[in-house]
GROMACS .gro file of C-alpha atoms in nm:
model
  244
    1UNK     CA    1  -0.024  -2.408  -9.759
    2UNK     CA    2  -0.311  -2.300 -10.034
    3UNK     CA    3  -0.577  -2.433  -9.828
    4UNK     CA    4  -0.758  -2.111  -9.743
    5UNK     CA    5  -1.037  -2.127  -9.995
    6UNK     CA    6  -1.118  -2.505  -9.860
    7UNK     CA    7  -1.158  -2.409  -9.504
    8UNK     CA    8  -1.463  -2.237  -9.343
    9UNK     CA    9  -1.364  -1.933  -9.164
   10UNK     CA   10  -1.513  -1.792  -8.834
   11UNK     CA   11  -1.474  -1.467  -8.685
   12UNK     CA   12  -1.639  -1.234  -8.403
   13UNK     CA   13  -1.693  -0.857  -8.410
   14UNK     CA   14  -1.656  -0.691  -8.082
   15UNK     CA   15  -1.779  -0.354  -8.142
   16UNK     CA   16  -1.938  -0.070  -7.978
   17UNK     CA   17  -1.778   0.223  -8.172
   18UNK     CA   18  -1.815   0.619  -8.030
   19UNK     CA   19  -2.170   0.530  -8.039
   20UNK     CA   20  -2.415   0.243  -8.020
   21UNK     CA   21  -2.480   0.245  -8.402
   22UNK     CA   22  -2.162   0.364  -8.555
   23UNK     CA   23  -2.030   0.148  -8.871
   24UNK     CA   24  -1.659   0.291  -8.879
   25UNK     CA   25  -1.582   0.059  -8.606
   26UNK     CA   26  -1.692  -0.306  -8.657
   27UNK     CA   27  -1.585  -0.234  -9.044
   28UNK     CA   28  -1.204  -0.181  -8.902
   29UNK     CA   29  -1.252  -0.509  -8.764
   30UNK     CA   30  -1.385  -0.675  -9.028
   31UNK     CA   31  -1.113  -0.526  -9.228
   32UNK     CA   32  -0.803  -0.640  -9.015
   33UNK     CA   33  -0.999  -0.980  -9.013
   34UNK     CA   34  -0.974  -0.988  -9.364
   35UNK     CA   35  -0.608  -0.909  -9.420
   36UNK     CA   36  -0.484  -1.137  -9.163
   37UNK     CA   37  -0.670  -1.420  -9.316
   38UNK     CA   38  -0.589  -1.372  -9.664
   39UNK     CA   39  -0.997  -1.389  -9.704
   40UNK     CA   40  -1.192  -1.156  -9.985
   41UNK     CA   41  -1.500  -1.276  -9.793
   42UNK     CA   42  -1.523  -1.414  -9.420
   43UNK     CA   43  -1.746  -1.703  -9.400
   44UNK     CA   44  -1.915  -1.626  -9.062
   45UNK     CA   45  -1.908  -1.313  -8.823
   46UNK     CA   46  -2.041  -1.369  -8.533
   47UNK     CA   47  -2.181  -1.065  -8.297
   48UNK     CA   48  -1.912  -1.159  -8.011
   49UNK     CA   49  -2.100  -1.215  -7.666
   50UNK     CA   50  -2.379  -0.991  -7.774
   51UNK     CA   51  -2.210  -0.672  -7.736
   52UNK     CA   52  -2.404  -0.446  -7.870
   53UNK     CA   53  -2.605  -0.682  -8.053
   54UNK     CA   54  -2.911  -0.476  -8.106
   55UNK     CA   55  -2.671  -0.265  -8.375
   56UNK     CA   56  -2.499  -0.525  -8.466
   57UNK     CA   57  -2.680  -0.806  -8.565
   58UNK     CA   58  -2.866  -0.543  -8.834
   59UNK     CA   59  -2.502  -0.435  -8.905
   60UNK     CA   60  -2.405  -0.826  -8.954
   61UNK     CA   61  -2.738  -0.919  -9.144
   62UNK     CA   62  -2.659  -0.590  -9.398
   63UNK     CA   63  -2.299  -0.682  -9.452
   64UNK     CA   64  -2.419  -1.073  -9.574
   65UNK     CA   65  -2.698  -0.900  -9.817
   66UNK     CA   66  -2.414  -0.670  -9.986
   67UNK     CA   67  -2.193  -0.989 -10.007
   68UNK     CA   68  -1.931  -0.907  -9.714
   69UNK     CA   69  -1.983  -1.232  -9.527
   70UNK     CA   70  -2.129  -1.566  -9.597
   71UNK     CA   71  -2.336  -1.597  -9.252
   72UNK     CA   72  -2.450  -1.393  -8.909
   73UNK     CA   73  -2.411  -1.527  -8.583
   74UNK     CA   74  -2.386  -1.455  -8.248
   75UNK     CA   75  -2.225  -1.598  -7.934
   76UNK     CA   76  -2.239  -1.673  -7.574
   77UNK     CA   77  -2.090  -1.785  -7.316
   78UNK     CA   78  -2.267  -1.751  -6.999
   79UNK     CA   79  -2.629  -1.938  -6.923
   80UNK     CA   80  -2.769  -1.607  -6.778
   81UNK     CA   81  -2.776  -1.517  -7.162
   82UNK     CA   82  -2.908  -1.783  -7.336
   83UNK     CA   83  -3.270  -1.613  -7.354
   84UNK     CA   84  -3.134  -1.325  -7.588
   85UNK     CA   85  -2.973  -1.610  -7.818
   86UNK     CA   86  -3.319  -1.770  -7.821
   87UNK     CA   87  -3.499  -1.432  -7.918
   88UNK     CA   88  -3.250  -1.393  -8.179
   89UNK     CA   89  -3.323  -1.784  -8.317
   90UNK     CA   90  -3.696  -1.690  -8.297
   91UNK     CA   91  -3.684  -1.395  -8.532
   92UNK     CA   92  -3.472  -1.575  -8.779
   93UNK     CA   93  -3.211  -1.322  -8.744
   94UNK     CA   94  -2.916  -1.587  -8.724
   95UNK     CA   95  -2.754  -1.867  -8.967
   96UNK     CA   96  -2.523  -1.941  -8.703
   97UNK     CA   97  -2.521  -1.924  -8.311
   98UNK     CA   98  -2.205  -1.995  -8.032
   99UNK     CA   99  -2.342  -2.132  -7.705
  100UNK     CA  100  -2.153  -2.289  -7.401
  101UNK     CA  101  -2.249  -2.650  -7.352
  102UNK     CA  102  -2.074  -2.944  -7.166
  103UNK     CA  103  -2.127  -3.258  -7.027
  104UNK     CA  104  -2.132  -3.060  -6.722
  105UNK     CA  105  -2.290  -2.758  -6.832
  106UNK     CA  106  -2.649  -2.853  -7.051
  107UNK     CA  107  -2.831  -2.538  -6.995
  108UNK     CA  108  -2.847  -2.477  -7.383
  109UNK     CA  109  -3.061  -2.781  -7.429
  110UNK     CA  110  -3.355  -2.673  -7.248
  111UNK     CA  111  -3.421  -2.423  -7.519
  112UNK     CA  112  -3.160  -2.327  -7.750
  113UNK     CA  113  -3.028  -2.620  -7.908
  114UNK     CA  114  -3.373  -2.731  -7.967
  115UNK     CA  115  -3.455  -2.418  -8.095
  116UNK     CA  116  -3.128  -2.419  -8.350
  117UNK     CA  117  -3.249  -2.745  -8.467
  118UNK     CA  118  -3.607  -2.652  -8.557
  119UNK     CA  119  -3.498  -2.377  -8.748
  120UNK     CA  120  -3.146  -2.522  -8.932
  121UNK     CA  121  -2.940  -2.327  -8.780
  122UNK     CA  122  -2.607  -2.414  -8.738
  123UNK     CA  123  -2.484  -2.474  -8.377
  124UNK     CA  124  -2.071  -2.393  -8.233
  125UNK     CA  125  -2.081  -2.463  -7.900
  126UNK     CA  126  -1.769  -2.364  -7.683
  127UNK     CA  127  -1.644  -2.460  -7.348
  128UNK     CA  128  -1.684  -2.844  -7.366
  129UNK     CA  129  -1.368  -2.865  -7.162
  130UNK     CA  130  -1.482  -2.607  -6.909
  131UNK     CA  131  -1.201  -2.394  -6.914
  132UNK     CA  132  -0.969  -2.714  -6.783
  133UNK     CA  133  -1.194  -2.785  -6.488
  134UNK     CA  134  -1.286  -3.083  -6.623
  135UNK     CA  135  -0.999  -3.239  -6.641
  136UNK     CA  136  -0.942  -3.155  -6.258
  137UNK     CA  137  -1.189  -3.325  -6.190
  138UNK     CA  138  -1.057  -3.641  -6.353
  139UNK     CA  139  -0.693  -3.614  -6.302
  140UNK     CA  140  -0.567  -3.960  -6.226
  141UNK     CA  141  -0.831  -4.112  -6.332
  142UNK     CA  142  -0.852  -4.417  -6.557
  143UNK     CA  143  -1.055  -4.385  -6.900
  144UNK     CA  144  -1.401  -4.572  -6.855
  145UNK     CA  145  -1.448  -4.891  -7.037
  146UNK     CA  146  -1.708  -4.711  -7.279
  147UNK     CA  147  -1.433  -4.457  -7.408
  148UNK     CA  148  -1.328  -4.787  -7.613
  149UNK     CA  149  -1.677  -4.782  -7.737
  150UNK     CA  150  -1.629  -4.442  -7.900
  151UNK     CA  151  -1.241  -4.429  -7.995
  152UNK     CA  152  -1.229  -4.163  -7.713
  153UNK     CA  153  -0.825  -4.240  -7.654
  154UNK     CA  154  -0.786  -3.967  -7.355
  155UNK     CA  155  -1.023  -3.781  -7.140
  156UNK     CA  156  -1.025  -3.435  -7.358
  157UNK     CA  157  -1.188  -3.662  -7.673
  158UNK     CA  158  -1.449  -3.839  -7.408
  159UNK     CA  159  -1.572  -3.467  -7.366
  160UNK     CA  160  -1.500  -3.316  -7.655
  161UNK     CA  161  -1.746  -3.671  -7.830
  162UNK     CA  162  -1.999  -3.605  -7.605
  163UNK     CA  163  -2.111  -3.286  -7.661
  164UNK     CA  164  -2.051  -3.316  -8.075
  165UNK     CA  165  -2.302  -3.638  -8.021
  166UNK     CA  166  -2.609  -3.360  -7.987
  167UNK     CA  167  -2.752  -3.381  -8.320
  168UNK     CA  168  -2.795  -3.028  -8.319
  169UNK     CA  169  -2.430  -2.917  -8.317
  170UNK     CA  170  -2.262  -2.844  -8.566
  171UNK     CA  171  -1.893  -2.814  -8.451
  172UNK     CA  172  -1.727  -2.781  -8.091
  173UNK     CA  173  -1.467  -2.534  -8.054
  174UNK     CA  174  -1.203  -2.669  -7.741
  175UNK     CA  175  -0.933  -2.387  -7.691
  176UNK     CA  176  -0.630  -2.432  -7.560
  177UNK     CA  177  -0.281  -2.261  -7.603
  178UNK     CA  178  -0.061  -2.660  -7.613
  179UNK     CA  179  -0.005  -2.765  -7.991
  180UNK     CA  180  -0.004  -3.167  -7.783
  181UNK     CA  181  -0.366  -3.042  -7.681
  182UNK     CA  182  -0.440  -2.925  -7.976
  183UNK     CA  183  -0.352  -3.224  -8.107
  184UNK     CA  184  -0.562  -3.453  -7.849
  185UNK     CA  185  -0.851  -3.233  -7.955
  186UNK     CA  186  -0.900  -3.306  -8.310
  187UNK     CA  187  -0.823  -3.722  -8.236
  188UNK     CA  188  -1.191  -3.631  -8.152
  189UNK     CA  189  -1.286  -3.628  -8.516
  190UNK     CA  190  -1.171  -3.977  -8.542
  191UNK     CA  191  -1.377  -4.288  -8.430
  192UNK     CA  192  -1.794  -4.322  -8.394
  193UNK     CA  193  -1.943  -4.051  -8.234
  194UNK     CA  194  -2.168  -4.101  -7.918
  195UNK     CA  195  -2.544  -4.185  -7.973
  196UNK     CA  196  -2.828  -4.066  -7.687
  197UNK     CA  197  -2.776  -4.352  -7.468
  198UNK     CA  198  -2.413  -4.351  -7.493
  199UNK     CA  199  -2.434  -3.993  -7.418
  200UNK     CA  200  -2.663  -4.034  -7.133
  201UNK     CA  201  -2.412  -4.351  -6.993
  202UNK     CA  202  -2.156  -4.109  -7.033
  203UNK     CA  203  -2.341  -3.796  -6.800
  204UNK     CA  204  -2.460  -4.063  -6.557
  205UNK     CA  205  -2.007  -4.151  -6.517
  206UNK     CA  206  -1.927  -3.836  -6.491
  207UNK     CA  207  -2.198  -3.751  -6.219
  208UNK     CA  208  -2.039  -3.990  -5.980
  209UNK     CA  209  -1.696  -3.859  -5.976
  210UNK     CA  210  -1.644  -3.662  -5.626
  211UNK     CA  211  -1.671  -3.287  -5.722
  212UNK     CA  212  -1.861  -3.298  -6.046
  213UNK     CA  213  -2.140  -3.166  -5.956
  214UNK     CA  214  -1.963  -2.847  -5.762
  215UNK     CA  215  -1.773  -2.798  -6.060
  216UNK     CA  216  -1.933  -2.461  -6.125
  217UNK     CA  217  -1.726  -2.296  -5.792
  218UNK     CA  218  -1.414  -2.365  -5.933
  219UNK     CA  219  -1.140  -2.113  -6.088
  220UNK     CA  220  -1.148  -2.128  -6.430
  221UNK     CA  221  -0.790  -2.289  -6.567
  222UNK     CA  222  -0.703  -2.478  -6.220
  223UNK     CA  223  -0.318  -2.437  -6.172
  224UNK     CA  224  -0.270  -2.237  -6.438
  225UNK     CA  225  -0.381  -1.908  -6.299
  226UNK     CA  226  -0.017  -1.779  -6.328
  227UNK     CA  227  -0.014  -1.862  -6.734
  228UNK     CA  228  -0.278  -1.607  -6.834
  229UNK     CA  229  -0.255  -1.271  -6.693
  230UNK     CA  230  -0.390  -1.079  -6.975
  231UNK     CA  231  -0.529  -0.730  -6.999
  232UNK     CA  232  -0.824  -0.774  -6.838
  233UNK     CA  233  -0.702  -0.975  -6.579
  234UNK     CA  234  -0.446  -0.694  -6.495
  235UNK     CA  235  -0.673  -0.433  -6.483
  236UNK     CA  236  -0.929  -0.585  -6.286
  237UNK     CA  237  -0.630  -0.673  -6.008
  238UNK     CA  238  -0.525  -0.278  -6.076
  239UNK     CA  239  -0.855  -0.196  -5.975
  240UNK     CA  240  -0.911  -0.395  -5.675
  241UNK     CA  241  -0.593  -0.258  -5.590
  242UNK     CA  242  -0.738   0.118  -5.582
  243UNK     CA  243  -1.021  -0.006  -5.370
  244UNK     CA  244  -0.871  -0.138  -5.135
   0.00000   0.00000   0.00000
């Protein structure tokens, strides 16, 4: 299509190597990176879920000083984590950072988003759908009367708006495997996006819909634990298999 040099590029390194420090490894993956996206230079690397992060943040910081990448980041998904992402915002070793935040989910704002903002750091923050468990929790249900108010047209753009309303983020990054949801998802670009008090109506809805608040017990991808048996998944069945 010729577009590549107008887009902005993220990517994740996910390396330990044969030991903690070893280059060889994350610079395979930054290769393959590379070659599959047609990219000289990848705009942002992010240190993926802090794997090894005290190795390769330095690794990440050296690779932007020699011209590699553009940015470093890192990313989370988990709230039990957020306190390394802070450090890492502290010490000014990030452009970038990847935290989970939701309109169910608003751990990150207690520190980290905060945090991103005082510095300029710019802010991806993944899982505003919460891994389809929000929309269990509204299936059936009508679109509130505010949705109008925001040219939220379906319930993925209501959350998807809500959490790009947080003046600190940057983008919001809502996976999903359906080109029709993929679709829904970007209609979220379109219309006005969600000040604080629409934001805060918005939190107060969704807090009185029966099994909000116990959202956090619930299987990730409701009814569609048959669609994603991936590697992990498998061996983590093979194991409980020996065990038992």
């Amino acid at each position: 299509m010729g577009v590549t040099d107008q887009m902005f590029i993220s990517n994740k390194i996910w390396s330990t190597g044969d030991y903690l420090a070893d280059e060889s490894h994350a610079l395979a993956s930054m290769e393959q990176s590379r070659l599959r996206l047609w990219r000289d230079k990848i705009d942002l690397f992010h240190c993926h879920s802090l794997v090894n992060v005290d190795a390769i943040v330095p690794l990440l910081r050296a690779w932007k000083k020699e011209g590699r990448i553009r940015y470093v980041g890192a990313s989370v998904h988990e709230n039990d984590y957020h306190h390394i992402l802070a450090g890492l915002i502290d010490k000014d070793l990030v452009d970038f950072i990847q935290v989970n935040y939701s309109i169910f989910n608003r751990h990150a704002e207690e520190r980290i988003l905060r945090a991103a903002m005082d510095k300029g750091i710019g802010v991806l923050t993944n899982m505003p759908l919460e891994k389809g468990r929000l929309h269990k929790i509204v299936e059936g249900r009508p679109l509130p009367d505010f949705a109008r108010d925001i040219g939220a047209e379906n319930w993925s753009q209501v959350f998807i708006k809500w959490a790009m309303g947080h003046p600190a983020v940057t983008t919001v990054l809502a996976a999903t495997s359906n080109p029709d949801h993929a679709a829904e998802n970007v209609g979220a670009l379109r219309g006005p996006q969600p000040d604080q008090a629409m934001r805060q109506r918005m939190a107060r809805h969704m807090e009185t819909i029966a099994g909000f608040t116990n959202l956090a017990s619930m299987q990730w991808y409701p009814d569609k634990q048959g669609m994603y048996q991936g590697v992990i998944r498998r061996s983590q069945a093979a194991l409980r298999q020996r065990m038992s």
